[in-house]
Short mmCIF file of C-alpha atoms in Angstrom, two decimals:
data_model
loop_
_atom_site.label_atom_id
_atom_site.label_comp_id
_atom_site.label_asym_id
_atom_site.label_seq_id
_atom_site.Cartn_x
_atom_site.Cartn_y
_atom_site.Cartn_z
CA UNK A 1 9.34 -94.23 -27.57
CA UNK A 2 6.97 -97.11 -28.35
CA UNK A 3 3.60 -98.24 -30.68
CA UNK A 4 1.78 -100.98 -30.14
CA UNK A 5 -1.20 -101.35 -32.99
CA UNK A 6 -3.94 -103.57 -32.15
CA UNK A 7 -6.58 -104.74 -35.13
CA UNK A 8 -9.24 -105.87 -32.88
CA UNK A 9 -9.36 -101.93 -31.24
CA UNK A 10 -12.33 -99.92 -32.99
CA UNK A 11 -10.16 -97.20 -33.09
CA UNK A 12 -8.99 -96.64 -36.91
CA UNK A 13 -4.95 -96.72 -36.36
CA UNK A 14 -4.13 -93.74 -37.19
CA UNK A 15 -5.82 -92.80 -34.07
CA UNK A 16 -4.15 -95.57 -32.39
CA UNK A 17 -0.67 -93.87 -33.52
CA UNK A 18 -2.03 -90.66 -31.96
CA UNK A 19 -3.19 -91.40 -28.99
CA UNK A 20 -0.51 -93.24 -27.61
CA UNK A 21 1.92 -90.83 -28.83
CA UNK A 22 0.16 -87.81 -27.30
CA UNK A 23 -0.20 -90.40 -23.68
CA UNK A 24 3.70 -90.29 -24.17
CA UNK A 25 3.98 -86.81 -25.03
CA UNK A 26 1.58 -85.45 -22.25
CA UNK A 27 3.24 -88.21 -19.40
CA UNK A 28 7.22 -86.92 -20.40
CA UNK A 29 7.96 -89.79 -21.92
CA UNK A 30 9.06 -88.50 -25.06
CA UNK A 31 10.34 -85.54 -24.27
CA UNK A 32 9.85 -81.96 -25.28
CA UNK A 33 12.03 -81.12 -28.59
CA UNK A 34 12.86 -84.78 -29.13
CA UNK A 35 12.49 -85.20 -33.13
CA UNK A 36 9.90 -88.07 -33.66
CA UNK A 37 11.03 -90.25 -36.82
CA UNK A 38 9.50 -89.34 -40.24
CA UNK A 39 6.67 -90.28 -41.15
CA UNK A 40 7.99 -92.96 -43.82
CA UNK A 41 10.27 -94.02 -40.81
CA UNK A 42 7.42 -94.64 -38.79
CA UNK A 43 5.12 -96.42 -41.31
CA UNK A 44 8.12 -98.74 -42.09
CA UNK A 45 8.38 -99.56 -38.75
CA UNK A 46 4.99 -100.12 -37.56
CA UNK A 47 4.03 -101.50 -40.52
CA UNK A 48 0.97 -99.54 -41.75
CA UNK A 49 1.01 -97.15 -44.69
CA UNK A 50 1.84 -93.43 -45.57
CA UNK A 51 -1.31 -92.50 -45.59
CA UNK A 52 -1.87 -93.65 -41.93
CA UNK A 53 1.30 -91.98 -40.24
CA UNK A 54 0.18 -89.22 -42.14
CA UNK A 55 -2.26 -88.76 -40.68
CA UNK A 56 -1.42 -89.33 -37.07
CA UNK A 57 1.37 -87.09 -37.38
CA UNK A 58 -1.30 -83.99 -39.01
CA UNK A 59 -3.57 -84.57 -36.57
CA UNK A 60 -0.85 -83.82 -33.26
CA UNK A 61 0.39 -81.60 -35.06
CA UNK A 62 -3.18 -79.60 -35.40
CA UNK A 63 -3.60 -80.16 -31.64
CA UNK A 64 -0.24 -78.82 -30.59
CA UNK A 65 1.76 -81.55 -29.75
CA UNK A 66 4.10 -81.58 -31.93
CA UNK A 67 5.73 -78.98 -35.28
CA UNK A 68 6.74 -80.40 -37.94
CA UNK A 69 9.91 -78.03 -39.88
CA UNK A 70 11.41 -78.71 -43.66
CA UNK A 71 13.70 -80.41 -43.69
CA UNK A 72 13.75 -80.97 -40.34
CA UNK A 73 11.31 -83.58 -39.36
CA UNK A 74 8.35 -83.16 -36.11
CA UNK A 75 9.22 -81.93 -32.83
CA UNK A 76 8.02 -82.12 -29.70
CA UNK A 77 5.97 -79.62 -28.83
CA UNK A 78 6.31 -77.67 -25.08
CA UNK A 79 3.13 -79.06 -23.45
CA UNK A 80 2.00 -76.01 -21.66
CA UNK A 81 -0.61 -76.10 -18.77
CA UNK A 82 -3.87 -75.36 -20.44
CA UNK A 83 -3.07 -78.26 -23.25
CA UNK A 84 -2.15 -80.62 -19.86
CA UNK A 85 -4.96 -79.58 -18.65
CA UNK A 86 -8.09 -79.25 -21.72
CA UNK A 87 -7.06 -82.79 -22.62
CA UNK A 88 -7.51 -84.44 -18.36
CA UNK A 89 -10.54 -82.41 -18.86
CA UNK A 90 -11.95 -84.57 -21.63
CA UNK A 91 -10.64 -87.64 -20.54
CA UNK A 92 -12.89 -86.50 -17.23
CA UNK A 93 -15.83 -85.52 -19.37
CA UNK A 94 -15.73 -88.94 -21.30
CA UNK A 95 -15.62 -91.54 -18.11
CA UNK A 96 -18.31 -89.40 -16.44
CA UNK A 97 -19.94 -89.01 -20.02
CA UNK A 98 -19.91 -93.22 -20.35
CA UNK A 99 -21.07 -93.78 -16.19
CA UNK A 100 -23.93 -91.55 -16.60
CA UNK A 101 -24.74 -93.21 -20.18
CA UNK A 102 -24.63 -96.78 -18.15
CA UNK A 103 -26.69 -94.75 -15.67
CA UNK A 104 -29.79 -94.12 -18.19
CA UNK A 105 -30.13 -97.66 -19.91
CA UNK A 106 -31.00 -98.77 -16.29
CA UNK A 107 -33.00 -96.13 -15.34
CA UNK A 108 -31.05 -94.86 -12.57
CA UNK A 109 -32.51 -91.30 -11.14
CA UNK A 110 -30.36 -88.39 -10.93
CA UNK A 111 -29.95 -88.70 -6.31
CA UNK A 112 -28.70 -92.17 -6.72
CA UNK A 113 -26.35 -91.28 -9.47
CA UNK A 114 -24.84 -88.19 -7.57
CA UNK A 115 -25.34 -90.85 -4.45
CA UNK A 116 -22.32 -92.80 -5.69
CA UNK A 117 -20.44 -90.08 -6.87
CA UNK A 118 -20.30 -88.57 -3.64
CA UNK A 119 -19.80 -91.99 -2.35
CA UNK A 120 -16.52 -93.07 -4.30
CA UNK A 121 -14.98 -89.32 -3.49
CA UNK A 122 -15.09 -90.22 -0.14
CA UNK A 123 -13.36 -93.39 -0.46
CA UNK B 1 5.85 -84.07 -60.80
CA UNK B 2 4.02 -85.98 -58.57
CA UNK B 3 2.77 -88.68 -59.54
CA UNK B 4 4.30 -91.98 -60.65
CA UNK B 5 1.64 -93.92 -62.42
CA UNK B 6 -1.37 -92.72 -64.28
CA UNK B 7 -3.44 -94.75 -66.11
CA UNK B 8 -6.70 -92.32 -67.98
CA UNK B 9 -9.39 -94.57 -69.45
CA UNK B 10 -7.81 -97.85 -69.40
CA UNK B 11 -10.13 -100.30 -71.27
CA UNK B 12 -9.49 -103.73 -73.22
CA UNK B 13 -12.16 -105.80 -75.09
CA UNK B 14 -11.84 -109.64 -75.49
CA UNK B 15 -14.16 -111.56 -76.59
CA UNK B 16 -16.01 -113.12 -73.35
CA UNK B 17 -14.54 -110.41 -71.10
CA UNK B 18 -14.34 -106.48 -71.35
CA UNK B 19 -12.20 -103.87 -69.19
CA UNK B 20 -13.48 -101.07 -68.54
CA UNK B 21 -12.78 -97.53 -68.03
CA UNK B 22 -10.04 -97.83 -65.67
CA UNK B 23 -8.66 -94.11 -64.00
CA UNK B 24 -6.58 -93.84 -61.68
CA UNK B 25 -3.51 -92.16 -60.61
CA UNK B 26 -0.37 -93.04 -58.06
CA UNK B 27 1.82 -90.60 -56.12
CA UNK B 28 5.51 -90.74 -55.61
CA UNK B 29 6.64 -92.82 -52.96
CA UNK B 30 3.09 -94.36 -51.94
CA UNK B 31 1.39 -98.20 -52.09
CA UNK B 32 -1.92 -99.27 -54.23
CA UNK B 33 -3.66 -102.45 -54.02
CA UNK B 34 -5.32 -103.32 -57.04
CA UNK B 35 -7.40 -106.54 -56.08
CA UNK B 36 -10.73 -108.54 -56.96
CA UNK B 37 -11.90 -112.10 -57.17
CA UNK B 38 -10.08 -114.21 -59.92
CA UNK B 39 -11.47 -113.55 -63.91
CA UNK B 40 -12.04 -109.47 -62.80
CA UNK B 41 -9.46 -108.01 -64.95
CA UNK B 42 -6.80 -107.22 -62.92
CA UNK B 43 -3.81 -109.16 -64.06
CA UNK B 44 -4.91 -107.08 -68.01
CA UNK B 45 -4.95 -104.38 -66.32
CA UNK B 46 -1.28 -104.48 -64.70
CA UNK B 47 0.26 -106.67 -68.28
CA UNK B 48 -1.20 -103.26 -70.32
CA UNK B 49 0.61 -101.07 -67.81
CA UNK B 50 3.91 -102.53 -67.97
CA UNK B 51 3.41 -103.04 -71.81
CA UNK B 52 3.06 -106.81 -72.36
CA UNK B 53 0.07 -106.24 -73.82
CA UNK B 54 -0.75 -103.54 -75.88
CA UNK B 55 -2.32 -99.98 -74.99
CA UNK B 56 -4.75 -99.67 -77.51
CA UNK B 57 -8.11 -97.64 -75.94
CA UNK B 58 -6.33 -95.20 -72.98
CA UNK B 59 -3.24 -93.76 -72.13
CA UNK B 60 -0.56 -95.65 -69.26
CA UNK B 61 2.30 -93.24 -68.36
CA UNK B 62 5.16 -93.94 -65.98
CA UNK B 63 6.97 -91.44 -64.39
CA UNK B 64 5.48 -88.60 -67.42
CA UNK B 65 6.56 -91.72 -69.58
CA UNK B 66 4.14 -93.73 -72.43
CA UNK B 67 5.69 -96.45 -74.04
CA UNK B 68 4.84 -94.88 -77.12
CA UNK B 69 7.77 -92.05 -76.22
CA UNK B 70 10.54 -94.93 -75.89
CA UNK B 71 10.08 -98.40 -75.01
CA UNK B 72 13.52 -99.37 -73.64
CA UNK B 73 13.09 -96.15 -71.16
CA UNK B 74 9.47 -97.25 -70.04
CA UNK B 75 10.64 -100.81 -69.75
CA UNK B 76 13.80 -99.68 -67.43
CA UNK B 77 11.22 -97.81 -64.82
CA UNK B 78 10.10 -100.85 -64.00
CA UNK B 79 10.09 -103.58 -62.07
CA UNK B 80 7.92 -106.84 -62.65
CA UNK B 81 7.21 -109.92 -60.46
CA UNK B 82 4.39 -112.81 -61.24
CA UNK B 83 3.06 -115.51 -59.73
CA UNK B 84 5.00 -117.74 -61.69
CA UNK B 85 8.89 -117.63 -62.81
CA UNK B 86 9.68 -116.11 -65.82
CA UNK B 87 13.36 -117.82 -65.64
CA UNK B 88 13.58 -120.79 -67.32
CA UNK B 89 13.50 -124.74 -65.25
CA UNK B 90 17.26 -125.24 -66.95
CA UNK B 91 19.21 -121.68 -65.58
CA UNK B 92 21.44 -121.71 -62.99
CA UNK B 93 21.05 -118.15 -60.73
CA UNK B 94 24.69 -117.29 -62.55
CA UNK B 95 22.89 -117.44 -66.09
CA UNK B 96 20.10 -115.42 -64.98
CA UNK B 97 22.77 -112.69 -63.73
CA UNK B 98 24.37 -112.25 -66.51
CA UNK B 99 21.29 -112.70 -69.29
CA UNK B 100 19.21 -109.34 -66.97
CA UNK B 101 23.06 -107.60 -67.62
CA UNK B 102 22.37 -107.97 -70.77
CA UNK B 103 18.72 -107.19 -70.91
CA UNK B 104 18.49 -103.97 -68.38
CA UNK B 105 21.66 -101.33 -68.23
CA UNK B 106 21.23 -100.05 -64.84
CA UNK B 107 21.46 -103.62 -63.54
CA UNK B 108 23.91 -103.80 -60.39
CA UNK B 109 25.62 -107.50 -60.06
CA UNK B 110 26.87 -106.52 -56.82
CA UNK B 111 23.40 -105.55 -55.71
CA UNK B 112 22.09 -108.80 -56.90
CA UNK B 113 24.57 -110.75 -55.46
CA UNK B 114 23.20 -109.00 -52.44
CA UNK B 115 19.54 -110.17 -52.19
CA UNK B 116 21.07 -113.69 -53.24
CA UNK B 117 23.57 -114.22 -49.90
CA UNK B 118 20.90 -112.45 -48.32
CA UNK B 119 18.09 -114.88 -48.90
CA UNK B 120 20.51 -118.20 -48.64
CA UNK B 121 18.93 -118.10 -52.78
CA UNK B 122 21.81 -121.52 -54.26
CA UNK B 123 23.98 -120.91 -57.25
CA UNK B 124 24.30 -124.01 -57.95
CA UNK B 125 20.91 -125.30 -58.11
CA UNK B 126 18.51 -125.49 -61.26
CA UNK B 127 15.59 -123.14 -60.91
CA UNK B 128 13.50 -125.78 -61.43
CA UNK B 129 14.39 -127.25 -58.27
CA UNK B 130 13.93 -123.67 -56.48
CA UNK B 131 10.73 -123.71 -54.19
CA UNK B 132 8.14 -121.36 -55.04
CA UNK B 133 8.98 -119.42 -52.27
CA UNK B 134 12.67 -119.62 -53.86
CA UNK B 135 11.61 -118.54 -57.21
CA UNK B 136 9.38 -115.78 -56.24
CA UNK B 137 12.72 -113.93 -54.04
CA UNK B 138 14.87 -114.80 -56.64
CA UNK B 139 12.43 -112.74 -59.25
CA UNK B 140 12.73 -109.82 -56.45
CA UNK B 141 16.46 -110.38 -56.50
CA UNK B 142 16.56 -109.32 -60.10
CA UNK B 143 13.83 -106.90 -59.98
CA UNK B 144 15.10 -104.96 -57.04
CA UNK B 145 19.68 -105.16 -58.39
CA UNK B 146 18.37 -102.81 -61.08
CA UNK B 147 17.23 -98.94 -60.80
CA UNK B 148 13.50 -98.66 -61.65
CA UNK B 149 10.64 -96.53 -60.03
CA UNK B 150 7.55 -98.31 -60.08
CA UNK B 151 7.19 -102.56 -58.45
CA UNK B 152 4.24 -104.22 -60.54
CA UNK B 153 3.23 -107.17 -58.60
CA UNK B 154 0.70 -109.58 -59.56
CA UNK B 155 -0.21 -111.77 -57.47
CA UNK B 156 3.33 -112.12 -56.14
CA UNK B 157 2.72 -112.90 -52.35
CA UNK B 158 0.18 -116.50 -53.32
CA UNK B 159 1.12 -119.37 -51.43
CA UNK B 160 3.78 -117.87 -49.66
CA UNK B 161 4.60 -118.30 -45.39
CA UNK B 162 4.10 -116.14 -43.27
CA UNK B 163 7.97 -115.19 -42.78
CA UNK B 164 8.10 -114.44 -46.34
CA UNK B 165 5.14 -112.53 -46.83
CA UNK B 166 6.28 -110.63 -43.84
CA UNK B 167 9.44 -110.17 -46.00
CA UNK B 168 8.16 -108.96 -48.87
CA UNK B 169 5.81 -106.25 -46.91
CA UNK B 170 9.10 -105.10 -45.54
CA UNK B 171 10.70 -105.02 -48.78
CA UNK B 172 8.17 -102.64 -50.21
CA UNK B 173 8.09 -100.94 -47.68
CA UNK B 174 11.54 -100.15 -47.77
CA UNK B 175 11.57 -98.86 -51.94
CA UNK B 176 8.89 -96.13 -51.66
CA UNK B 177 10.88 -95.02 -48.14
CA UNK B 178 12.51 -92.28 -50.23
CA UNK B 179 9.17 -90.97 -51.79
CA UNK B 180 10.28 -90.85 -54.93
CA UNK B 181 9.10 -94.97 -56.10
CA UNK B 182 5.68 -96.24 -56.41
CA UNK B 183 4.44 -100.50 -55.96
CA UNK B 184 1.43 -101.30 -57.40
CA UNK B 185 0.26 -105.00 -56.67
CA UNK B 186 -2.57 -106.88 -56.96
CA UNK B 187 -3.74 -109.51 -55.06
CA UNK B 188 -7.82 -111.53 -54.39
CA UNK B 189 -7.38 -112.30 -51.20
CA UNK B 190 -5.07 -109.14 -49.30
CA UNK B 191 -4.39 -110.18 -45.55
CA UNK B 192 -0.91 -108.86 -44.43
CA UNK B 193 -0.82 -106.73 -47.20
CA UNK B 194 -3.84 -104.93 -46.32
CA UNK B 195 -1.37 -103.27 -43.57
CA UNK B 196 0.72 -101.37 -45.63
CA UNK B 197 -2.11 -100.37 -48.92
CA UNK B 198 -2.06 -96.35 -49.14
CA UNK B 199 -4.53 -96.86 -51.95
CA UNK B 200 -7.27 -99.20 -52.78
CA UNK B 201 -8.82 -100.39 -56.52
CA UNK B 202 -11.66 -102.58 -56.50
CA UNK B 203 -12.69 -104.45 -60.02
CA UNK B 204 -15.38 -106.43 -60.49
CA UNK B 205 -15.58 -108.29 -63.84
CA UNK B 206 -13.10 -106.05 -65.20
CA UNK B 207 -15.49 -102.34 -63.64
CA UNK B 208 -14.40 -100.02 -61.27
CA UNK B 209 -16.21 -100.29 -57.59
CA UNK B 210 -14.22 -98.97 -55.46
CA UNK B 211 -10.76 -96.43 -55.84
CA UNK B 212 -9.88 -94.61 -52.33
CA UNK B 213 -7.11 -93.97 -49.30
CA UNK B 214 -7.18 -97.61 -47.77
CA UNK B 215 -7.70 -95.52 -44.65
CA UNK B 216 -11.50 -93.72 -45.76
CA UNK B 217 -12.62 -97.04 -47.25
CA UNK B 218 -11.86 -98.21 -43.65
CA UNK B 219 -14.10 -95.26 -42.23
CA UNK B 220 -16.76 -95.59 -44.75
CA UNK B 221 -17.91 -98.54 -44.04
CA UNK B 222 -19.23 -100.61 -41.27
CA UNK B 223 -19.71 -104.54 -41.48
CA UNK B 224 -23.25 -104.60 -39.50
CA UNK B 225 -24.33 -108.24 -37.72
CA UNK B 226 -26.95 -109.38 -35.93
CA UNK B 227 -30.81 -111.63 -36.30
CA UNK B 228 -32.79 -111.18 -40.05
CA UNK B 229 -35.85 -110.94 -38.70
CA UNK B 230 -35.27 -107.92 -36.58
CA UNK B 231 -34.13 -106.29 -40.07
CA UNK B 232 -35.81 -102.98 -40.44
CA UNK B 233 -37.23 -102.06 -44.31
CA UNK B 234 -34.93 -98.63 -44.15
CA UNK B 235 -32.38 -100.27 -43.30
CA UNK B 236 -32.72 -103.48 -45.74
CA UNK B 237 -32.04 -101.37 -48.88
CA UNK B 238 -29.16 -99.51 -47.64
CA UNK B 239 -27.29 -102.94 -47.02
CA UNK B 240 -24.64 -104.19 -49.40
CA UNK B 241 -23.90 -108.05 -49.69
CA UNK B 242 -26.93 -109.11 -47.43
CA UNK B 243 -25.62 -112.84 -46.07
CA UNK B 244 -28.24 -113.76 -44.69
CA UNK B 245 -26.87 -117.41 -41.70
CA UNK B 246 -28.90 -119.37 -40.06
CA UNK B 247 -27.97 -117.65 -36.85
CA UNK B 248 -27.33 -114.10 -38.54
CA UNK B 249 -26.90 -112.57 -41.12
CA UNK B 250 -23.80 -110.09 -42.10
CA UNK B 251 -23.77 -106.78 -44.39
CA UNK B 252 -21.56 -103.76 -45.17
CA UNK B 253 -23.56 -100.32 -44.53
CA UNK B 254 -22.04 -96.85 -45.86
CA UNK B 255 -21.16 -95.04 -42.18
CA UNK B 256 -23.68 -92.15 -43.34
CA UNK B 257 -26.29 -94.42 -42.34
CA UNK B 258 -24.79 -95.70 -39.28
CA UNK B 259 -28.24 -93.67 -37.62
CA UNK B 260 -30.29 -96.64 -39.27
CA UNK B 261 -29.03 -99.04 -37.01
CA UNK B 262 -30.46 -98.03 -33.69
CA UNK B 263 -29.33 -100.87 -31.23
CA UNK B 264 -30.24 -103.88 -32.14
CA UNK B 265 -26.96 -104.69 -34.06
CA UNK B 266 -23.16 -105.18 -33.93
CA UNK B 267 -21.31 -103.22 -35.81
CA UNK B 268 -17.44 -103.14 -36.02
CA UNK B 269 -14.58 -101.99 -38.39
CA UNK B 270 -14.31 -103.70 -41.35
CA UNK B 271 -11.56 -105.20 -43.84
CA UNK B 272 -10.84 -104.56 -46.67
CA UNK B 273 -11.56 -108.08 -47.63
CA UNK B 274 -14.95 -108.11 -45.84
CA UNK B 275 -15.66 -104.59 -48.24
CA UNK B 276 -14.62 -106.68 -51.26
CA UNK B 277 -17.15 -109.72 -50.08
CA UNK B 278 -19.63 -107.63 -49.60
CA UNK B 279 -20.01 -105.89 -52.61
CA UNK B 280 -19.01 -108.95 -55.14
CA UNK B 281 -22.23 -111.19 -53.45
CA UNK B 282 -24.41 -107.50 -53.82
CA UNK B 283 -22.66 -107.24 -57.62
CA UNK B 284 -23.84 -111.06 -58.58
CA UNK B 285 -27.22 -110.83 -57.14
CA UNK B 286 -27.93 -107.17 -59.24
#
């Protein structure tokens, strides 16, 4: 498990921690069933506030990546395929939205944009 | 009992200065940064908390206990580190060890000696020959060797080198690790301390300006930059502490007013110091 905090990032620190843990859970670097460090342990290791790590964990919990049990700590849940699919879908949509926004800014037509899209798919 | 420190309507009147209605709570296991410019009332507040100043108006409780209920038990709960050494110049470490032992029953010689060794503090030098950093670490050693509940730090990391500051950040995080003890520190410049603070209380001229969880504060504001000439009147009204420079302006904007920005300006996540600077500027202009 690794967490690298950037002060330059536009993402708040709790979101950086959440995203990095999510990434490592999705690609299997942090395996299912693994116990994560406690909220306070993580805050100390990363050098951030307890409120920050608390928020990162509670959002991971809400999204179904981890479960926190009293006295047992936070455990990585099995990533079922739907969850995985949903996360990838979200990323594809984000990537495409950025492209569409850029196209709009420069006044590109729908057809031109779909041409680029098809051309890229072929390569 | 979740709150370690409760401060209610704390006020203190001086001829030229008023501290007015300071109120906050600090839960067990958390760290608060008490920030403001020099002369804003930070030290007065901390002295009222530690009991150095008599608290006439308002109420302070540490771990549920007020000072009036038991002076000795109250003081035993507090560890204080200031920006100046409170040890006599002609003392050596062994003298300090003996004196603290008499004052505080929970003082552990073994713990104290452990810190002295860990930080390579010289047993045989007089305190007056200690460097500023050594004096600060000696204060931390004497405080951490006791069984306290609240660390009160008044500008304690001023003038320390980055290596020592990092060491102290770790110490503070270790102190609150078990979720039973808390830290309040005052500073006029947060810099690296900002990272570990859970809560921020910001005062100016003895009055409360902002008090919130640090993460909330950072999310509630944007640091905006751009060309002064392009600021529309609707936006100008909302900008806090607008600072116009030759080649552009800088100000703070509440995040919920972000739609006023359009595409003409640069905005980014502020640091607490930036929020403080612009708020002070806006207050000075009033």
